[in-house]
Amino acid sequence: MVVLVPVTSVNWREVTRVRAAEHQRRWVADVTYYLCLSAYDGLWRSCAVQDEDSATVGHVMWAVDPEDDSHWIGGLVIDAAHQGKGFGRATVLALMTLWEHEEPSLSGTPYAQAALSVAPDNRGALGLYRSLGFVETGELSDDEVVLRRGRPAQAPLRGSG
Ligand SMILES: CC(C)(COP(=O)(O)OP(=O)(O)OC[C@H]1O[C@@H](n2cnc3c(N)ncnc32)[C@H](O)[C@@H]1OP(=O)(O)O)[C@@H](O)C(=O)NCCC(=O)NCCS
């Protein structure tokens, strides 16, 4: 169980302490870079990933691609000390749940498809995304493979009578 809290002037310092393990740093940037991207690029929104005790265990950011309206996940980093406890999986699920319930009021764009990119040799992350229903599309973003997952169809409302 995680809570995604937008990064603000109140919590940004604790988010800068999130670090991938040494051997993982070739796959992601420093979290401070992601925070700057969110602050200055006008596209991404950074969130602190908090555990049930409100401790910050990770970072994730999201954005809507203006070209095709897909909802992108980026900058997913669970602090090395907290990996392998389900936080990464819970973070991706929490983002998609947020979009299902809050869009289009957050970004102005209805949620229809999630997307992300990952280095092809990042086996752990690839396994995680595939297990959540993300599928490689054949697209590349820089040197990373793009995976997408359509929004699951909503169950029809059942009326009585
Ligand atoms: C990838 C990452 C976010 C996963 O977070 P996590 O909290 O450790 O992952 P979880 O505990 O939720 O594990 C989810 C699944 O991922 C897979 N997984 C995670 N790390 C793995 C690893 N190093 N090797 C193999 N599988 C791994 C497991 O299959 C696991 O499946 P399970 O739930 O059936 O056990 C985390 O390892 C991380 O921050 N890595 C460095 C940054 C990075 O590569 N981010 C992704 C950029 S696209």
XYZ file of C-alpha atoms and ligand atoms in Angstrom:
209
model
C 0.000 0.000 0.000
C 1.430 3.369 -1.001
C 0.193 6.936 -1.118
C 1.275 9.265 -3.927
C 1.791 12.799 -2.640
C 2.561 15.641 -5.051
C 6.037 17.077 -4.489
C 5.837 20.582 -3.069
C 7.948 23.069 -1.130
C 7.026 21.066 1.977
C 8.342 17.604 1.033
C 10.902 18.000 -1.765
C 13.905 17.581 0.517
C 12.946 14.094 1.608
C 12.311 13.076 -2.015
C 15.869 14.085 -2.968
C 17.115 11.395 -0.558
C 15.575 8.611 -2.696
C 18.347 6.687 -4.442
C 18.505 3.657 -6.690
C 21.137 1.029 -5.896
C 24.565 1.709 -7.375
C 24.222 -0.910 -10.156
C 20.793 0.507 -11.148
C 21.946 4.094 -11.704
C 22.627 3.534 -15.388
C 18.877 3.069 -15.922
C 17.605 6.199 -14.192
C 18.647 9.774 -13.510
C 19.115 11.258 -10.050
C 15.778 12.043 -8.463
C 16.862 15.693 -8.242
C 16.914 15.754 -12.062
C 13.331 14.454 -12.160
C 12.272 17.109 -9.646
C 13.833 19.827 -11.815
C 12.093 18.400 -14.894
C 8.770 18.579 -13.079
C 9.469 22.075 -11.788
C 10.711 23.661 -15.004
C 9.683 21.596 -18.025
C 5.958 22.207 -17.705
C 4.963 18.622 -18.516
C 5.802 16.176 -15.729
C 4.322 16.007 -12.241
C 6.496 14.491 -9.520
C 5.034 12.536 -6.619
C 6.598 11.259 -3.423
C 5.833 7.592 -2.867
C 4.938 7.203 0.798
C 4.471 4.032 2.815
C 1.686 3.544 5.340
C 3.719 5.421 7.981
C 4.016 8.416 5.618
C 7.739 7.772 5.136
C 9.001 8.617 1.656
C 10.228 5.426 -0.025
C 10.315 6.491 -3.657
C 9.616 8.899 -6.488
C 7.450 8.695 -9.568
C 6.270 11.296 -12.075
C 3.615 11.367 -14.733
C 2.640 13.392 -17.775
C 0.153 13.388 -20.634
C 1.605 13.208 -24.150
C -0.105 16.038 -26.057
C 0.333 14.139 -29.343
C -1.724 11.071 -28.487
C -3.138 11.801 -25.002
C -1.448 8.745 -23.460
C -0.599 8.954 -19.771
C 3.123 8.414 -19.197
C 4.887 7.086 -16.117
C 8.465 8.270 -15.626
C 11.221 8.553 -13.061
C 10.096 5.535 -11.045
C 12.693 4.970 -8.347
C 12.139 3.047 -5.146
C 14.903 3.754 -2.657
C 17.391 0.874 -2.608
C 16.702 0.181 1.072
C 13.002 -0.307 0.359
C 13.070 -2.386 -2.819
C 11.581 -5.861 -3.061
C 8.707 -5.050 -0.683
C 6.027 -4.412 -3.273
C 6.335 -0.611 -3.382
C 7.213 -0.465 -7.099
C 4.205 -2.554 -8.082
C 1.933 -0.605 -5.728
C 3.174 2.712 -7.165
C 2.320 1.826 -10.762
C -1.085 0.515 -9.684
C -1.727 3.640 -7.591
C -0.975 5.919 -10.550
C -3.367 4.067 -12.836
C -6.033 4.098 -10.123
C -5.508 7.844 -9.715
C -6.034 8.377 -13.438
C -9.093 6.113 -13.514
C -10.745 8.075 -10.723
C -9.490 11.631 -11.170
C -9.017 12.155 -14.885
C -9.805 14.277 -16.829
C -10.017 16.744 -13.937
C -6.262 16.609 -13.160
C -4.823 17.205 -16.632
C -7.847 17.960 -18.789
C -7.331 14.730 -20.717
C -9.426 11.576 -20.271
C -7.424 8.501 -19.293
C -7.370 5.870 -22.050
C -3.861 4.435 -22.132
C -0.805 4.220 -19.874
C 2.697 4.273 -21.360
C 6.286 4.112 -20.182
C 9.750 3.384 -21.469
C 12.450 1.190 -20.002
C 16.000 0.181 -20.865
C 15.888 -3.225 -22.579
C 18.379 -4.714 -20.104
C 16.440 -3.539 -17.030
C 15.001 -7.025 -16.482
C 13.495 -6.336 -13.060
C 11.512 -3.312 -14.220
C 10.489 -5.017 -17.470
C 9.192 -8.023 -15.515
C 7.231 -5.749 -13.227
C 5.590 -3.827 -16.080
C 4.778 -6.957 -18.092
C 3.178 -8.552 -15.048
C 0.912 -5.496 -14.802
C -0.278 -5.896 -18.388
C 2.085 -3.516 -20.183
C 3.053 -4.713 -23.671
C 5.980 -3.732 -25.901
C 4.794 -1.793 -28.928
C 7.951 -1.797 -31.070
C 8.401 1.944 -30.465
C 11.635 3.318 -29.074
C 12.081 6.423 -26.926
C 15.753 7.337 -27.071
C 17.341 3.923 -26.403
C 14.435 2.608 -24.358
C 11.607 0.299 -25.383
C 8.089 1.673 -25.044
C 5.359 -0.351 -23.346
C 1.685 0.527 -23.277
C -1.389 -0.681 -21.429
C -4.917 0.267 -22.409
C -7.345 1.274 -19.695
C -9.338 -1.840 -18.777
C -12.976 -1.727 -19.862
C -15.256 -0.591 -17.077
C -17.826 -3.073 -15.843
C -21.328 -2.035 -16.954
C -23.503 -0.573 -14.228
C -26.187 -3.027 -13.159
C -29.594 -1.638 -12.518
C -32.380 -3.404 -10.734
C -35.744 -4.250 -12.293
C 12.133 -1.379 -10.677
C 11.750 -0.951 -9.258
C 10.954 0.352 -9.320
C 10.875 -2.040 -8.656
O 10.481 -1.615 -7.375
P 10.364 -2.658 -6.159
O 9.628 -1.979 -5.063
O 11.699 -3.198 -5.824
O 9.494 -3.798 -6.849
P 8.398 -4.718 -6.162
O 8.878 -5.146 -4.800
O 7.081 -4.054 -6.243
O 8.466 -5.987 -7.111
C 7.590 -6.074 -8.195
C 8.056 -7.113 -9.171
O 9.176 -6.605 -9.863
C 10.082 -7.642 -10.138
N 11.387 -7.179 -9.746
C 11.674 -6.052 -9.070
N 12.985 -5.893 -8.964
C 13.550 -6.962 -9.572
C 14.889 -7.355 -9.817
N 15.940 -6.633 -9.402
N 15.092 -8.503 -10.495
C 14.049 -9.238 -10.922
N 12.764 -8.910 -10.724
C 12.526 -7.791 -10.067
C 9.669 -8.845 -9.407
O 9.267 -9.748 -10.418
C 8.479 -8.440 -8.582
O 7.503 -9.397 -8.828
P 6.630 -10.062 -7.657
O 5.744 -8.929 -7.174
O 5.889 -11.136 -8.346
O 7.609 -10.537 -6.625
C 13.005 -0.773 -8.350
O 13.776 -1.946 -8.424
C 13.856 0.404 -8.704
O 13.639 1.520 -8.221
N 14.879 0.182 -9.564
C 15.839 1.222 -9.929
C 15.225 2.286 -10.813
C 14.574 1.693 -12.057
O 15.137 0.872 -12.768
N 13.335 2.177 -12.310
C 12.566 1.780 -13.481
C 12.821 2.695 -14.601
S 11.863 2.257 -16.037
